[in-house]
Structure formats: C-alpha cells, structure tokens
Amino acid sequence: MALAENLAPIPETNTQYLELLQLVERLHRQLLDVVKDELDRDSMDNLNSVQALLLFNIGDQELTAGELRTRGHYLGSNVSYNLKKLVDAGYIRHERSAVDRRAVKVSLTESGNAVRAKLSALFDRQGASLGAVGGVDDGNLPAVNTALTRVERFWADHIRFRM
C-alpha cells in the first residue's frame, strides 16, 4: 500500500490547508496589485509589477536567468521575455558570462536601481505600519515565516520525491 493511501487527511487540517492555499494565491495577487499601484503613482507605465519585483530581487547581484528562477526570485516560465523587456527599457544591463559564453549575466542599471529603491521604500513603509495599521504583531511574524518556509519545503519535497 502506498504511503499516501496510509495517510487519511484530518478534516480540520485539510480545511485549514485549503484555506492556506487560497490565501497564498490571493496574497501573491495582492502583492502584485500593491506594487502596480506604487508604479502608477509615479506614472511608470512601461513597467509591470512582475518586472518591478524582478528588479527588486536582483538588487546589487549579477545573475543569470536560471539563477533568478532557482533562487526563487522569479515565478514563471517567461523570465527571458521579462528580462528582454527590462533590457530594452534600460532597467537592466546584460553581458555574456566570461566562464560560460552561453550564459548571460544581468544586473541593474541606474534606472533599475531607482525602481529597486522605490520598492524598498514602499516595503519599509509597510513594515513600519504593519502592526499599527495592519494589526499584525511583530511577535507573530517569525512563526508565520517559519510555517510558510515549512510549507515551501514540503512542496519542494513533494516534487523532488514525487510524494
């Protein structure tokens, strides 16, 4: 008998897990909306929220498209499309890797760093008001982060070990 067949879901746990799945999905969409709103305030209509978060996550690093995906900085299969758009718009510079001529390393330009600074300021403002405005106690965040990290590891193991 397979392992999965031996594990009957606990009804309350299953209900809570399904709620978690919906919440994670909504939170991601909401984050994209918050970033888009911040871009709209400065009339930055040549940049979408996914691209802005990509700039934020690249930061001061020099990475390849593959590294962006494996490090979790980018969600999606069209990273090359967004990187090309960012290069064309002047937010990212790219150059061939000296080690592997097939790989292209990307880093932020001055314009890209300006977007990164804008998002950093946004997240700093939000972090400072999370308790007072959002009602989220600083003491709760470590437990939330630990739980979400464990869910992330569970999903990675699910794929890796074909659970």
PDB file of C-alpha atoms in Angstrom:
ATOM      1  CA  MET A   1       0.000   0.000   0.000  1.00  0.00           C
ATOM      2  CA  ALA A   2       1.378   3.419  -0.937  1.00  0.00           C
ATOM      3  CA  LEU A   3       2.314   5.951   1.695  1.00  0.00           C
ATOM      4  CA  ALA A   4      -0.355   8.397   0.544  1.00  0.00           C
ATOM      5  CA  GLU A   5      -3.028   5.742   1.000  1.00  0.00           C
ATOM      6  CA  ASN A   6      -1.985   5.271   4.636  1.00  0.00           C
ATOM      7  CA  LEU A   7      -2.354   8.953   5.419  1.00  0.00           C
ATOM      8  CA  ALA A   8      -6.005   9.854   5.775  1.00  0.00           C
ATOM      9  CA  PRO A   9      -6.447  13.627   5.947  1.00  0.00           C
ATOM     10  CA  ILE A  10      -7.626  15.061   9.229  1.00  0.00           C
ATOM     11  CA  PRO A  11     -10.755  17.039   8.292  1.00  0.00           C
ATOM     12  CA  GLU A  12      -9.792  20.232  10.190  1.00  0.00           C
ATOM     13  CA  THR A  13      -6.209  20.103   8.895  1.00  0.00           C
ATOM     14  CA  ASN A  14      -7.462  19.606   5.345  1.00  0.00           C
ATOM     15  CA  THR A  15      -9.835  22.572   5.677  1.00  0.00           C
ATOM     16  CA  GLN A  16      -7.046  24.757   7.079  1.00  0.00           C
ATOM     17  CA  TYR A  17      -4.660  23.627   4.323  1.00  0.00           C
ATOM     18  CA  LEU A  18      -7.174  24.501   1.598  1.00  0.00           C
ATOM     19  CA  GLU A  19      -7.643  27.904   3.222  1.00  0.00           C
ATOM     20  CA  LEU A  20      -3.853  28.365   3.235  1.00  0.00           C
ATOM     21  CA  LEU A  21      -3.677  27.557  -0.491  1.00  0.00           C
ATOM     22  CA  GLN A  22      -6.309  30.164  -1.311  1.00  0.00           C
ATOM     23  CA  LEU A  23      -4.688  32.732   0.959  1.00  0.00           C
ATOM     24  CA  VAL A  24      -1.223  32.282  -0.561  1.00  0.00           C
ATOM     25  CA  GLU A  25      -2.666  32.726  -4.036  1.00  0.00           C
ATOM     26  CA  ARG A  26      -4.617  35.853  -3.012  1.00  0.00           C
ATOM     27  CA  LEU A  27      -1.616  37.314  -1.187  1.00  0.00           C
ATOM     28  CA  HIS A  28       0.569  36.961  -4.256  1.00  0.00           C
ATOM     29  CA  ARG A  29      -2.010  38.684  -6.460  1.00  0.00           C
ATOM     30  CA  GLN A  30      -2.470  41.403  -3.830  1.00  0.00           C
ATOM     31  CA  LEU A  31       1.295  41.997  -3.654  1.00  0.00           C
ATOM     32  CA  LEU A  32       1.340  42.451  -7.431  1.00  0.00           C
ATOM     33  CA  ASP A  33      -1.532  44.946  -7.117  1.00  0.00           C
ATOM     34  CA  VAL A  34       0.266  46.891  -4.357  1.00  0.00           C
ATOM     35  CA  VAL A  35       3.419  47.120  -6.478  1.00  0.00           C
ATOM     36  CA  LYS A  36       1.404  48.161  -9.549  1.00  0.00           C
ATOM     37  CA  ASP A  37      -0.325  50.856  -7.519  1.00  0.00           C
ATOM     38  CA  GLU A  38       3.062  52.212  -6.415  1.00  0.00           C
ATOM     39  CA  LEU A  39       4.277  52.261 -10.033  1.00  0.00           C
ATOM     40  CA  ASP A  40       1.072  54.008 -11.172  1.00  0.00           C
ATOM     41  CA  ARG A  41       1.550  56.758  -8.572  1.00  0.00           C
ATOM     42  CA  ASP A  42       4.756  57.723 -10.403  1.00  0.00           C
ATOM     43  CA  SER A  43       3.294  57.147 -13.880  1.00  0.00           C
ATOM     44  CA  MET A  44       5.717  54.289 -14.536  1.00  0.00           C
ATOM     45  CA  ASP A  45       3.543  52.629 -17.156  1.00  0.00           C
ATOM     46  CA  ASN A  46       6.415  50.995 -19.054  1.00  0.00           C
ATOM     47  CA  LEU A  47       6.921  48.535 -16.198  1.00  0.00           C
ATOM     48  CA  ASN A  48       4.590  45.904 -14.775  1.00  0.00           C
ATOM     49  CA  SER A  49       4.578  44.645 -11.190  1.00  0.00           C
ATOM     50  CA  VAL A  50       6.278  41.324 -12.028  1.00  0.00           C
ATOM     51  CA  GLN A  51       9.116  43.185 -13.740  1.00  0.00           C
ATOM     52  CA  ALA A  52       9.445  45.632 -10.832  1.00  0.00           C
ATOM     53  CA  LEU A  53       9.668  42.760  -8.330  1.00  0.00           C
ATOM     54  CA  LEU A  54      12.253  41.126 -10.562  1.00  0.00           C
ATOM     55  CA  LEU A  55      14.349  44.316 -10.360  1.00  0.00           C
ATOM     56  CA  PHE A  56      13.884  44.423  -6.585  1.00  0.00           C
ATOM     57  CA  ASN A  57      15.020  40.809  -6.218  1.00  0.00           C
ATOM     58  CA  ILE A  58      18.053  41.164  -8.480  1.00  0.00           C
ATOM     59  CA  GLY A  59      19.259  44.011  -6.285  1.00  0.00           C
ATOM     60  CA  ASP A  60      23.004  44.508  -6.438  1.00  0.00           C
ATOM     61  CA  GLN A  61      23.654  40.979  -7.684  1.00  0.00           C
ATOM     62  CA  GLU A  62      24.752  39.858 -11.128  1.00  0.00           C
ATOM     63  CA  LEU A  63      22.695  36.786 -12.065  1.00  0.00           C
ATOM     64  CA  THR A  64      21.683  34.587 -14.976  1.00  0.00           C
ATOM     65  CA  ALA A  65      18.043  33.889 -15.838  1.00  0.00           C
ATOM     66  CA  GLY A  66      18.460  30.367 -14.463  1.00  0.00           C
ATOM     67  CA  GLU A  67      19.798  31.689 -11.172  1.00  0.00           C
ATOM     68  CA  LEU A  68      16.811  34.022 -10.877  1.00  0.00           C
ATOM     69  CA  ARG A  69      14.490  31.019 -11.126  1.00  0.00           C
ATOM     70  CA  THR A  70      16.426  28.648  -8.861  1.00  0.00           C
ATOM     71  CA  ARG A  71      16.896  31.262  -6.146  1.00  0.00           C
ATOM     72  CA  GLY A  72      13.161  31.885  -6.112  1.00  0.00           C
ATOM     73  CA  HIS A  73      13.453  35.487  -7.326  1.00  0.00           C
ATOM     74  CA  TYR A  74      11.173  34.875 -10.250  1.00  0.00           C
ATOM     75  CA  LEU A  75       7.977  32.908 -10.602  1.00  0.00           C
ATOM     76  CA  GLY A  76       7.108  31.898 -14.120  1.00  0.00           C
ATOM     77  CA  SER A  77       8.448  30.416 -17.273  1.00  0.00           C
ATOM     78  CA  ASN A  78       8.752  33.658 -19.227  1.00  0.00           C
ATOM     79  CA  VAL A  79      11.736  35.119 -17.370  1.00  0.00           C
ATOM     80  CA  SER A  80      13.603  35.651 -20.670  1.00  0.00           C
ATOM     81  CA  TYR A  81      10.717  37.721 -22.040  1.00  0.00           C
ATOM     82  CA  ASN A  82      10.651  39.990 -18.984  1.00  0.00           C
ATOM     83  CA  LEU A  83      14.428  40.323 -18.904  1.00  0.00           C
ATOM     84  CA  LYS A  84      14.435  41.353 -22.579  1.00  0.00           C
ATOM     85  CA  LYS A  85      11.733  43.950 -21.883  1.00  0.00           C
ATOM     86  CA  LEU A  86      13.762  45.279 -18.943  1.00  0.00           C
ATOM     87  CA  VAL A  87      16.926  45.473 -21.051  1.00  0.00           C
ATOM     88  CA  ASP A  88      15.043  47.272 -23.838  1.00  0.00           C
ATOM     89  CA  ALA A  89      13.589  49.747 -21.315  1.00  0.00           C
ATOM     90  CA  GLY A  90      17.028  50.441 -19.834  1.00  0.00           C
ATOM     91  CA  TYR A  91      16.436  48.925 -16.389  1.00  0.00           C
ATOM     92  CA  ILE A  92      18.866  46.027 -16.804  1.00  0.00           C
ATOM     93  CA  ARG A  93      22.235  45.599 -18.474  1.00  0.00           C
ATOM     94  CA  HIS A  94      23.311  42.221 -19.757  1.00  0.00           C
ATOM     95  CA  GLU A  95      26.572  40.664 -20.830  1.00  0.00           C
ATOM     96  CA  ARG A  96      27.843  37.227 -21.680  1.00  0.00           C
ATOM     97  CA  SER A  97      29.424  35.321 -18.829  1.00  0.00           C
ATOM     98  CA  ALA A  98      33.208  35.074 -19.080  1.00  0.00           C
ATOM     99  CA  VAL A  99      33.035  31.498 -17.759  1.00  0.00           C
ATOM    100  CA  ASP A 100      30.140  30.173 -19.869  1.00  0.00           C
ATOM    101  CA  ARG A 101      29.658  32.128 -23.099  1.00  0.00           C
ATOM    102  CA  ARG A 102      26.128  30.700 -23.449  1.00  0.00           C
ATOM    103  CA  ALA A 103      25.006  32.295 -20.194  1.00  0.00           C
ATOM    104  CA  VAL A 104      24.004  35.944 -19.989  1.00  0.00           C
ATOM    105  CA  LYS A 105      24.504  37.768 -16.707  1.00  0.00           C
ATOM    106  CA  VAL A 106      22.128  40.598 -15.826  1.00  0.00           C
ATOM    107  CA  SER A 107      22.476  43.467 -13.378  1.00  0.00           C
ATOM    108  CA  LEU A 108      20.594  46.677 -12.678  1.00  0.00           C
ATOM    109  CA  THR A 109      21.255  49.986 -14.379  1.00  0.00           C
ATOM    110  CA  GLU A 110      20.804  53.304 -12.591  1.00  0.00           C
ATOM    111  CA  SER A 111      17.132  53.260 -13.664  1.00  0.00           C
ATOM    112  CA  GLY A 112      16.739  49.719 -12.372  1.00  0.00           C
ATOM    113  CA  ASN A 113      18.277  50.713  -9.047  1.00  0.00           C
ATOM    114  CA  ALA A 114      15.812  53.611  -8.813  1.00  0.00           C
ATOM    115  CA  VAL A 115      12.895  51.164  -9.129  1.00  0.00           C
ATOM    116  CA  ARG A 116      14.528  48.907  -6.561  1.00  0.00           C
ATOM    117  CA  ALA A 117      14.883  51.872  -4.167  1.00  0.00           C
ATOM    118  CA  LYS A 118      11.216  52.805  -4.749  1.00  0.00           C
ATOM    119  CA  LEU A 119      10.050  49.296  -3.806  1.00  0.00           C
ATOM    120  CA  SER A 120      12.442  49.139  -0.882  1.00  0.00           C
ATOM    121  CA  ALA A 121      10.958  52.387   0.466  1.00  0.00           C
ATOM    122  CA  LEU A 122       7.439  51.003  -0.071  1.00  0.00           C
ATOM    123  CA  PHE A 123       8.236  47.801   1.828  1.00  0.00           C
ATOM    124  CA  ASP A 124       9.939  49.784   4.613  1.00  0.00           C
ATOM    125  CA  ARG A 125       6.832  51.988   4.984  1.00  0.00           C
ATOM    126  CA  GLN A 126       4.584  48.944   5.005  1.00  0.00           C
ATOM    127  CA  GLY A 127       6.776  47.106   7.503  1.00  0.00           C
ATOM    128  CA  ALA A 128       6.724  50.095   9.835  1.00  0.00           C
ATOM    129  CA  SER A 129       2.926  50.302   9.783  1.00  0.00           C
ATOM    130  CA  LEU A 130       2.146  46.581   9.693  1.00  0.00           C
ATOM    131  CA  GLY A 131       1.359  46.468  13.401  1.00  0.00           C
ATOM    132  CA  ALA A 132      -0.424  49.775  13.837  1.00  0.00           C
ATOM    133  CA  VAL A 133      -2.434  49.715  10.603  1.00  0.00           C
ATOM    134  CA  GLY A 134      -2.492  46.044   9.649  1.00  0.00           C
ATOM    135  CA  GLY A 135      -2.921  44.652  13.146  1.00  0.00           C
ATOM    136  CA  VAL A 136      -0.032  42.219  12.657  1.00  0.00           C
ATOM    137  CA  ASP A 137       2.095  41.961  15.779  1.00  0.00           C
ATOM    138  CA  ASP A 138       5.867  41.777  15.204  1.00  0.00           C
ATOM    139  CA  GLY A 139       5.906  38.770  17.515  1.00  0.00           C
ATOM    140  CA  ASN A 140       3.724  36.791  15.098  1.00  0.00           C
ATOM    141  CA  LEU A 141       5.891  37.251  12.013  1.00  0.00           C
ATOM    142  CA  PRO A 142       8.648  34.746  12.917  1.00  0.00           C
ATOM    143  CA  ALA A 143       6.059  31.988  13.438  1.00  0.00           C
ATOM    144  CA  VAL A 144       4.279  32.866  10.177  1.00  0.00           C
ATOM    145  CA  ASN A 145       7.587  32.888   8.287  1.00  0.00           C
ATOM    146  CA  THR A 146       8.605  29.556   9.815  1.00  0.00           C
ATOM    147  CA  ALA A 147       5.282  27.957   8.883  1.00  0.00           C
ATOM    148  CA  LEU A 148       5.427  29.281   5.306  1.00  0.00           C
ATOM    149  CA  THR A 149       9.046  28.142   4.927  1.00  0.00           C
ATOM    150  CA  ARG A 150       7.997  24.657   6.025  1.00  0.00           C
ATOM    151  CA  VAL A 151       5.136  24.634   3.505  1.00  0.00           C
ATOM    152  CA  GLU A 152       7.610  25.716   0.818  1.00  0.00           C
ATOM    153  CA  ARG A 153       9.953  22.862   1.782  1.00  0.00           C
ATOM    154  CA  PHE A 154       7.006  20.425   1.851  1.00  0.00           C
ATOM    155  CA  TRP A 155       6.040  21.430  -1.704  1.00  0.00           C
ATOM    156  CA  ALA A 156       9.658  21.195  -2.904  1.00  0.00           C
ATOM    157  CA  ASP A 157       9.947  17.722  -1.368  1.00  0.00           C
ATOM    158  CA  HIS A 158       6.640  16.751  -2.932  1.00  0.00           C
ATOM    159  CA  ILE A 159       8.080  17.496  -6.354  1.00  0.00           C
ATOM    160  CA  ARG A 160      11.587  16.196  -5.656  1.00  0.00           C
ATOM    161  CA  PHE A 161      10.488  12.900  -4.117  1.00  0.00           C
ATOM    162  CA  ARG A 162       7.240  12.524  -6.074  1.00  0.00           C
ATOM    163  CA  MET A 163       5.185  12.158  -2.922  1.00  0.00           C
TER     164      MET A 163
END
